[in-house]
Tab-separated table of N, CA and C in Angstrom:
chain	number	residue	atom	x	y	z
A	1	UNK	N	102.899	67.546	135.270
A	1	UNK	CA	102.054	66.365	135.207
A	1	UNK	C	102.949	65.133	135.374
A	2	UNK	N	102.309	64.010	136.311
A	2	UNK	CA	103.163	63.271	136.441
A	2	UNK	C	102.999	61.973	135.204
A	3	UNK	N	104.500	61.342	134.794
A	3	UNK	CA	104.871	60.993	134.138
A	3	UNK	C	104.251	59.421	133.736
A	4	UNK	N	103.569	59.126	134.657
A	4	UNK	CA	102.125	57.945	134.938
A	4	UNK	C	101.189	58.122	133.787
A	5	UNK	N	100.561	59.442	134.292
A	5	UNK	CA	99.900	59.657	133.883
A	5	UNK	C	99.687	60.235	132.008
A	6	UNK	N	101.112	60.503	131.939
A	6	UNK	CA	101.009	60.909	130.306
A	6	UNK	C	101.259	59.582	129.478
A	7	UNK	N	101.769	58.889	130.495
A	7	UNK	CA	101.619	57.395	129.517
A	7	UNK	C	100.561	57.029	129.366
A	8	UNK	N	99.688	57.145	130.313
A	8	UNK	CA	98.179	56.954	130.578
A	8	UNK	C	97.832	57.055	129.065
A	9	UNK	N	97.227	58.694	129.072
A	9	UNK	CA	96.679	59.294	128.240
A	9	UNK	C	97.195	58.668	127.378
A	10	UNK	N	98.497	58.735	126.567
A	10	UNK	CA	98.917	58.394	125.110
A	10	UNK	C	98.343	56.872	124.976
A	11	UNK	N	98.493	56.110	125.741
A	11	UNK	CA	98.131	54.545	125.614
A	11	UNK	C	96.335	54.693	125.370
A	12	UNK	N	95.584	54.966	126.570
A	12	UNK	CA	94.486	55.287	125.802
A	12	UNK	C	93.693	56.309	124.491
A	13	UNK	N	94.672	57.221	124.086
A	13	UNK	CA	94.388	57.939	122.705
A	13	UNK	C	94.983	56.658	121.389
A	14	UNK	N	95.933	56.210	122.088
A	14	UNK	CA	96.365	54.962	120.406
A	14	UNK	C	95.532	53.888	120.557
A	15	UNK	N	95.208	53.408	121.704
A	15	UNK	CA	94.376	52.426	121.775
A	15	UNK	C	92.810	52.287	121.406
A	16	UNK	N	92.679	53.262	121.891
A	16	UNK	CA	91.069	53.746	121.295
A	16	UNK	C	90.685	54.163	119.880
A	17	UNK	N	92.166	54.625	119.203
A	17	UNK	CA	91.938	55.214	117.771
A	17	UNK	C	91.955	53.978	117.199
A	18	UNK	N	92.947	52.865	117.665
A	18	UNK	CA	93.189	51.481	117.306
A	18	UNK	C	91.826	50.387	117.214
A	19	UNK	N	91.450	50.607	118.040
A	19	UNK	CA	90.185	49.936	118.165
A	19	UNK	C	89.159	50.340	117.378
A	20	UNK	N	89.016	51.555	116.992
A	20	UNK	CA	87.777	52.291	115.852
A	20	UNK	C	87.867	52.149	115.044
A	21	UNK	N	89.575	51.902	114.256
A	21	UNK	CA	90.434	51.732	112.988
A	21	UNK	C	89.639	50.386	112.922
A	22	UNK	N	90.287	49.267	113.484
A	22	UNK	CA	89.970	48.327	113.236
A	22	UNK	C	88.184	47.545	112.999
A	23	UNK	N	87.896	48.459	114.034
A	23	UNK	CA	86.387	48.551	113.964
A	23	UNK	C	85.581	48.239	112.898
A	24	UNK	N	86.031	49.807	112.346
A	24	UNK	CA	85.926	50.263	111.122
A	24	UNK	C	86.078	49.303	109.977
A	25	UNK	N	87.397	48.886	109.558
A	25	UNK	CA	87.253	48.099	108.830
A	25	UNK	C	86.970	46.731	108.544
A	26	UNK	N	86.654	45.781	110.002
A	26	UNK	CA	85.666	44.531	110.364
A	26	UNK	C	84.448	44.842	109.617
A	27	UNK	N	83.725	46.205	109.883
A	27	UNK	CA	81.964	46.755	109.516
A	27	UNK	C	82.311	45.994	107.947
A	28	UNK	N	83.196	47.466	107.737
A	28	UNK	CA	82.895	47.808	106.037
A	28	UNK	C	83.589	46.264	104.996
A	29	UNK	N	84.478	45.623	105.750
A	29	UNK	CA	84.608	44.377	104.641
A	29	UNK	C	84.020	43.045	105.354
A	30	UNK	N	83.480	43.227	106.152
A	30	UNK	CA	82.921	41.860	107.262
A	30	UNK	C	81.098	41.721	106.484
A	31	UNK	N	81.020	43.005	106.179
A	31	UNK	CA	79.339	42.561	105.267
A	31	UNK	C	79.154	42.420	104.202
A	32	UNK	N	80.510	42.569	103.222
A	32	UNK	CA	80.227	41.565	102.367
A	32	UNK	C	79.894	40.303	102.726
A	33	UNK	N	80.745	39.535	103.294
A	33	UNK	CA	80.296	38.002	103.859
A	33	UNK	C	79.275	37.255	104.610
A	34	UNK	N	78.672	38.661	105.319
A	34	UNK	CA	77.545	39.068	106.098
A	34	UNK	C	76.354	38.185	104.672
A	35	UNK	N	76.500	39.488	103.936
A	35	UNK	CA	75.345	39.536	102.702
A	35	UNK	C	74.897	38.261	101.999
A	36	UNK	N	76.692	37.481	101.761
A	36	UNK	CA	76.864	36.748	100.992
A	36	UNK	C	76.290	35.408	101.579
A	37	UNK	N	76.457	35.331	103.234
A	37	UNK	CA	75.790	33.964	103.907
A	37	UNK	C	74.300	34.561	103.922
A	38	UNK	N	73.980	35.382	104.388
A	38	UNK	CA	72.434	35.723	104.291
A	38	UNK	C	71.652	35.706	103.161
A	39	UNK	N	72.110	35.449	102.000
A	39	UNK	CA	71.626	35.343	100.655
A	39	UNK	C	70.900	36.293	100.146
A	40	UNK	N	71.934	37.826	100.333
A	40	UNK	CA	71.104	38.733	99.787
A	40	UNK	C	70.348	39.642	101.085
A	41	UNK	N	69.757	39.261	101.800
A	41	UNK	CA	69.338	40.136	102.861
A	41	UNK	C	69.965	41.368	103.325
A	42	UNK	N	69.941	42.828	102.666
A	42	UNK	CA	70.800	43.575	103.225
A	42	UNK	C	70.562	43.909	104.913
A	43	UNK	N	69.207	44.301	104.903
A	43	UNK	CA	68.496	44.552	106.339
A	43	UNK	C	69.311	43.501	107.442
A	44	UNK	N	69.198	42.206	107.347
A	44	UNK	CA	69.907	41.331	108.407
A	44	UNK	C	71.418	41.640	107.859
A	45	UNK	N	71.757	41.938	106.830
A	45	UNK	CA	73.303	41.763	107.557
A	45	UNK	C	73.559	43.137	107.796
A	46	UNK	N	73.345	44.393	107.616
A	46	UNK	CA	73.285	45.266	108.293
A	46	UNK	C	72.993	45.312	109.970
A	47	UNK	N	72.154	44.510	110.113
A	47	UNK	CA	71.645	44.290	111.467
A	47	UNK	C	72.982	43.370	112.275
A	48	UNK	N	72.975	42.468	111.963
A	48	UNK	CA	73.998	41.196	112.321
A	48	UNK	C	75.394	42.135	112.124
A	49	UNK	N	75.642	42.905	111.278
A	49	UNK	CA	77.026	43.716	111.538
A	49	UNK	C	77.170	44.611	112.466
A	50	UNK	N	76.319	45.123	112.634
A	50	UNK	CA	76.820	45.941	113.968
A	50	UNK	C	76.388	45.585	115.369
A	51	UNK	N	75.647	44.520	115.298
A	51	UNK	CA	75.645	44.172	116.857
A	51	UNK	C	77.273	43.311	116.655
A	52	UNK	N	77.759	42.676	115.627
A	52	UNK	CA	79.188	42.553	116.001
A	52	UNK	C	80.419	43.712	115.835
A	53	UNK	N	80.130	44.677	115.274
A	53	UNK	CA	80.617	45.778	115.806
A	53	UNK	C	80.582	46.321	117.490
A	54	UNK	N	79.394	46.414	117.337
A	54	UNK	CA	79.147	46.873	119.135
A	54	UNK	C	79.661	45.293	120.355
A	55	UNK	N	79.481	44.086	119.944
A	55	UNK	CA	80.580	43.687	120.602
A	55	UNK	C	82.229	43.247	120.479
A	56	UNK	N	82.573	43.889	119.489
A	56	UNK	CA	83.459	44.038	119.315
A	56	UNK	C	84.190	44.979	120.047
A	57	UNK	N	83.624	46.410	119.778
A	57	UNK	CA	83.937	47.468	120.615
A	57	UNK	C	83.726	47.385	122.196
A	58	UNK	N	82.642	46.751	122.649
A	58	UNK	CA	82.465	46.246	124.196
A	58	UNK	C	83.482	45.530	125.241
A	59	UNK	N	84.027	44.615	124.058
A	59	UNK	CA	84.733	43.726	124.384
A	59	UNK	C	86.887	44.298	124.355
A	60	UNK	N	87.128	44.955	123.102
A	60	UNK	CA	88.123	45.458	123.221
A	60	UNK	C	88.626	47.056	123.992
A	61	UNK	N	87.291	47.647	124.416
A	61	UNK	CA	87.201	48.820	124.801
A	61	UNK	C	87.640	48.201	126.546
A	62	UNK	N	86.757	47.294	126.802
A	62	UNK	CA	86.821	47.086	127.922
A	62	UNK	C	88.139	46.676	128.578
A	63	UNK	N	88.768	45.744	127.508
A	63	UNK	CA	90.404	45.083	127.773
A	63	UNK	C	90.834	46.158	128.284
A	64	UNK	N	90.949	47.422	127.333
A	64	UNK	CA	92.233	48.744	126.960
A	64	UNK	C	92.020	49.239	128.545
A	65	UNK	N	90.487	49.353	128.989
A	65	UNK	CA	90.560	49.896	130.098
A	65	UNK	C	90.773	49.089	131.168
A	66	UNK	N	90.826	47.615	131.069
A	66	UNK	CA	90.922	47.165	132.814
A	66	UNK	C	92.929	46.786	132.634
A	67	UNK	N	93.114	47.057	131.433
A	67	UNK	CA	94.776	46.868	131.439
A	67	UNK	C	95.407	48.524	131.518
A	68	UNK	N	94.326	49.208	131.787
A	68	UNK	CA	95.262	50.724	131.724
A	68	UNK	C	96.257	50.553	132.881
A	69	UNK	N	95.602	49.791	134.240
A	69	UNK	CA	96.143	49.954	135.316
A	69	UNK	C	97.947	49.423	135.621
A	70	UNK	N	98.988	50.163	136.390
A	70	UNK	CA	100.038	49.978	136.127
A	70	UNK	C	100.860	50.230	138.089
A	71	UNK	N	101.510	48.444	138.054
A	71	UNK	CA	101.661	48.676	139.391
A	71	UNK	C	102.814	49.670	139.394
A	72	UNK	N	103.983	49.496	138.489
A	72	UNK	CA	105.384	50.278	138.592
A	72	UNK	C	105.102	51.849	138.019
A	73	UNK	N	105.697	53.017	138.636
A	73	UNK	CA	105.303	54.292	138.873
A	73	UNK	C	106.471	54.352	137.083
A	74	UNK	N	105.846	55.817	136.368
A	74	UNK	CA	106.937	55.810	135.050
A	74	UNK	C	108.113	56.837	136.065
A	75	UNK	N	109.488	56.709	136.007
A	75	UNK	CA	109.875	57.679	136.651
A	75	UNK	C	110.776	58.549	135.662
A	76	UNK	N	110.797	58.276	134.190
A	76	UNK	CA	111.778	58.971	133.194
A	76	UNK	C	110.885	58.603	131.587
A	77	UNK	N	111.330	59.359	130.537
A	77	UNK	CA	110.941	59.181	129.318
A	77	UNK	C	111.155	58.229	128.619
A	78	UNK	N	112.318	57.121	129.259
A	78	UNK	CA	112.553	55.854	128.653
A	78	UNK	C	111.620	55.095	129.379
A	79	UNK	N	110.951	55.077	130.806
A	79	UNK	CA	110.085	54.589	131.219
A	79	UNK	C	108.341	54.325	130.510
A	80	UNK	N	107.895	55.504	130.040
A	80	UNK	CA	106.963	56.244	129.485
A	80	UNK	C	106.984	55.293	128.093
A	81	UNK	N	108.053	55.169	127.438
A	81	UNK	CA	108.223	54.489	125.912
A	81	UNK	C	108.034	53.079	126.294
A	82	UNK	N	108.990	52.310	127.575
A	82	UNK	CA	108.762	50.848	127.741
A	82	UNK	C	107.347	51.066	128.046
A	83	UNK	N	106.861	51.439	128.976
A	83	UNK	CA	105.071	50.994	129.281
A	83	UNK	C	104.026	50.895	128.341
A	84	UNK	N	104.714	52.295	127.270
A	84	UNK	CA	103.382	52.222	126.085
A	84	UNK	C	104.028	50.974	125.085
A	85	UNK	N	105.260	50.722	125.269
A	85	UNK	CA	105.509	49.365	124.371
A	85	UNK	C	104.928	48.063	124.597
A	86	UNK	N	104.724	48.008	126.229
A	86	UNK	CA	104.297	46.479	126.350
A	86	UNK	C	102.893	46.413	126.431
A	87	UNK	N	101.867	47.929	126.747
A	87	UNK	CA	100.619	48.206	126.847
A	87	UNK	C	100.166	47.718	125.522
A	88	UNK	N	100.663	48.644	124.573
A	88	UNK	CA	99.960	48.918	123.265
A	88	UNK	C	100.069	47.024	122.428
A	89	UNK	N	101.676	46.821	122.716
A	89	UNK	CA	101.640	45.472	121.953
A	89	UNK	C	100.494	44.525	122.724
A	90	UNK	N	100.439	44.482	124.008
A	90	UNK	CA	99.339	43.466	123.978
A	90	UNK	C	98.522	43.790	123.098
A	91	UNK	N	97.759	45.260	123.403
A	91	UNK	CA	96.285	45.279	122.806
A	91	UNK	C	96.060	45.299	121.420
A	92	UNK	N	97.453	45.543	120.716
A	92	UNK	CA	97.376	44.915	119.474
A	92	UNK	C	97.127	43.273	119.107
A	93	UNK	N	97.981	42.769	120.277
A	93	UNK	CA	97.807	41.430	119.728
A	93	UNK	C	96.296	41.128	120.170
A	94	UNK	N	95.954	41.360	121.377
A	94	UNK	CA	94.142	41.478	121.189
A	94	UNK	C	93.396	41.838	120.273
A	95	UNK	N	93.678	42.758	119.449
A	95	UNK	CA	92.652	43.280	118.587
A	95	UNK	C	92.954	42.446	117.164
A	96	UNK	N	94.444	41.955	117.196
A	96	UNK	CA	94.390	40.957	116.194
A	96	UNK	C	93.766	39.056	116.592
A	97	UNK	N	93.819	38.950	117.621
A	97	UNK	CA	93.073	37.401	118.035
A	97	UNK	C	91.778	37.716	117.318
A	98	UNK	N	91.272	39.414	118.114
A	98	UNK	CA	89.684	39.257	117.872
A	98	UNK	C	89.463	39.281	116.515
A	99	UNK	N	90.336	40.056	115.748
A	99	UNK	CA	90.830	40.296	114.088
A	99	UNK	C	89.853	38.715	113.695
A	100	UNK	N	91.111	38.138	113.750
A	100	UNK	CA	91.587	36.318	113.171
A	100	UNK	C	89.899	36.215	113.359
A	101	UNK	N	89.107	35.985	115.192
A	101	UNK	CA	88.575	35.113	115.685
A	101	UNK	C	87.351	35.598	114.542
A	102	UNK	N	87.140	36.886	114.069
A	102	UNK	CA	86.130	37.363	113.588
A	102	UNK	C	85.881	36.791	112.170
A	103	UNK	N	87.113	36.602	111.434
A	103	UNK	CA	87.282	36.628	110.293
A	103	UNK	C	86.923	35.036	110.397
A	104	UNK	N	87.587	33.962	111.157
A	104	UNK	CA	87.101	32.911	111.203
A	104	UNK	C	85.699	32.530	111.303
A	105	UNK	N	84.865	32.874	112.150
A	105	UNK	CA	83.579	32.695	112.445
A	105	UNK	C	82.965	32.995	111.085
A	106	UNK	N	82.976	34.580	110.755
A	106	UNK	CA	82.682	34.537	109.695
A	106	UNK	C	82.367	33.997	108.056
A	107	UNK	N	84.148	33.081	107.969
A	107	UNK	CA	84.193	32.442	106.796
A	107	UNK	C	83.126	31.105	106.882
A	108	UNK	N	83.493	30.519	108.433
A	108	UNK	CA	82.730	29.414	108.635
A	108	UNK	C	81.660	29.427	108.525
A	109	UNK	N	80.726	30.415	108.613
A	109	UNK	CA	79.236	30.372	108.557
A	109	UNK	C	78.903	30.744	107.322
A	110	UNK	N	80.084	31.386	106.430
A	110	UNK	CA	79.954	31.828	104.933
A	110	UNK	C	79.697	30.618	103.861
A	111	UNK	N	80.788	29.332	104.488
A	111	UNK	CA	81.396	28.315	104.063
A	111	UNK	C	79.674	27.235	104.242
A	112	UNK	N	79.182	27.481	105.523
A	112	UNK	CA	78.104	26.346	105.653
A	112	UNK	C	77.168	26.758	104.429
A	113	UNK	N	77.018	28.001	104.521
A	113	UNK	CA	75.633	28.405	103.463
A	113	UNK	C	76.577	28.326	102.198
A	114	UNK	N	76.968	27.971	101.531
A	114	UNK	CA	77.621	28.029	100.395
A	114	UNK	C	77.152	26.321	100.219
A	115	UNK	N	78.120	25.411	101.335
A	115	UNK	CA	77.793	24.255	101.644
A	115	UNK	C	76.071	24.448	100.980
A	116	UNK	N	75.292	24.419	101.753
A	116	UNK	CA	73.576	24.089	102.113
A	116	UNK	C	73.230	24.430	100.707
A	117	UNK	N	73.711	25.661	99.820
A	117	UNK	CA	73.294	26.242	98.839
A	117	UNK	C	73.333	25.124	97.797
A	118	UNK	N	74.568	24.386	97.791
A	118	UNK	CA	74.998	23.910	96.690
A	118	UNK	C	74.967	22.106	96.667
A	119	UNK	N	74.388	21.498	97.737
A	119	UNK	CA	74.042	20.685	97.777
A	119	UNK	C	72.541	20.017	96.978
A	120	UNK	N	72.714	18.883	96.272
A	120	UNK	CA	72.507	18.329	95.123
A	120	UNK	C	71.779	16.560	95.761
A	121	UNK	N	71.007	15.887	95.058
A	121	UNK	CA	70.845	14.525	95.875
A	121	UNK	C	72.091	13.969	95.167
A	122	UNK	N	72.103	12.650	95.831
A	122	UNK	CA	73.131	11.487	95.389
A	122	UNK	C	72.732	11.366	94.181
A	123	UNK	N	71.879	11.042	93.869
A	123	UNK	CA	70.766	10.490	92.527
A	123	UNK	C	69.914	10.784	92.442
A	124	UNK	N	69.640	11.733	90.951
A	124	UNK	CA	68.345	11.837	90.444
A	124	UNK	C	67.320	11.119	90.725
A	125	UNK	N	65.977	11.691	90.977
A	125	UNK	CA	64.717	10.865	90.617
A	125	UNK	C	64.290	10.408	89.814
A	126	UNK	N	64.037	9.228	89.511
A	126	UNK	CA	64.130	8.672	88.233
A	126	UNK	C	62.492	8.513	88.115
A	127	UNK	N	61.802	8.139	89.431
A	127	UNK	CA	60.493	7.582	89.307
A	127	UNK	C	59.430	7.517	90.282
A	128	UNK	N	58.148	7.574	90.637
A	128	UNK	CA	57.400	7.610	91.884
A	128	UNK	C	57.219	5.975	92.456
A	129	UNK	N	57.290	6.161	93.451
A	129	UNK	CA	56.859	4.787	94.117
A	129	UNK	C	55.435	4.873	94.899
A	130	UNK	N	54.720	4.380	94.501
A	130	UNK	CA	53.158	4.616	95.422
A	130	UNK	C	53.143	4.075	96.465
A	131	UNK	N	52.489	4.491	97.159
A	131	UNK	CA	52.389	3.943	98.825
A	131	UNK	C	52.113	2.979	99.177
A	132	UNK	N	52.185	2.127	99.930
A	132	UNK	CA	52.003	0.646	99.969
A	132	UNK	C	50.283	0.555	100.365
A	133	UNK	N	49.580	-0.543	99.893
A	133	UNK	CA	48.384	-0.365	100.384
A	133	UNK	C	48.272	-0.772	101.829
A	134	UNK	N	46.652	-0.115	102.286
A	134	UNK	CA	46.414	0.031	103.639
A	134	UNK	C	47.332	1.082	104.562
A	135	UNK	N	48.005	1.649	103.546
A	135	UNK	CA	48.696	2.916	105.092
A	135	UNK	C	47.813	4.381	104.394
């Protein structure tokens, strides 16, 4: 088998396990915050979590595969190690941008409803004012 091609394979078996890993744990600690801006709604943030799961996975699945492609041929086993080194580190650092970008969005929309929740007037009502006559 040529030596292309087993880099191939190994880059897409770490990359893909990489991407599910991470997946994985966006779902399971991303709905707490889910829950916590939705105020309780499990149904929507269940819902709202995995359509960002599924583009999550859309989006990093797709990278791994349009970067599989490789103009220089591997021609030795030190070859095989540099390719999966510079393959894999990108798509790590991809899967950590999307990491960050997720975790950001998240806090921010966590942060507004916390905001909205806890907002108070300037000043009590002290008293009614009646309507002016004729309106």
């Amino acid at each position: 088998m040529d030596r292309t091609v087993i880099a191939y394979i190994i880059y897409l078996v770490v990359s893909i396990a990489l991407t599910i890993w991470v997946a994985r744990t966006l779902s399971r600690n991303g709905r707490i915050f889910l829950a916590d801006v939705l105020r309780g709604n499990e149904k929507l943030a269940d819902a709202v979590n995995h359509l960002l799961v599924v583009g999550f996975y859309l989006v990093n699945l797709g990278f791994v595969a349009l970067y599989l492609s490789d103009d220089d041929t591997v021609l030795d086993t030190r070859g095989i190690f540099e390719a999966l080194s510079t393959k894999l580190g990108v798509v790590l650092l991809v899967l950590g941008v999307m990491h960050l970008g997720n975790v950001y969005v998240l806090n921010k929309i966590r942060r507004r409803g916390v905001m909205e929740r806890e907002q108070v007037p300037p000043v009590a009502p002290q008293d009614w004012v009646a309507p002016p006559a004729g309106a």
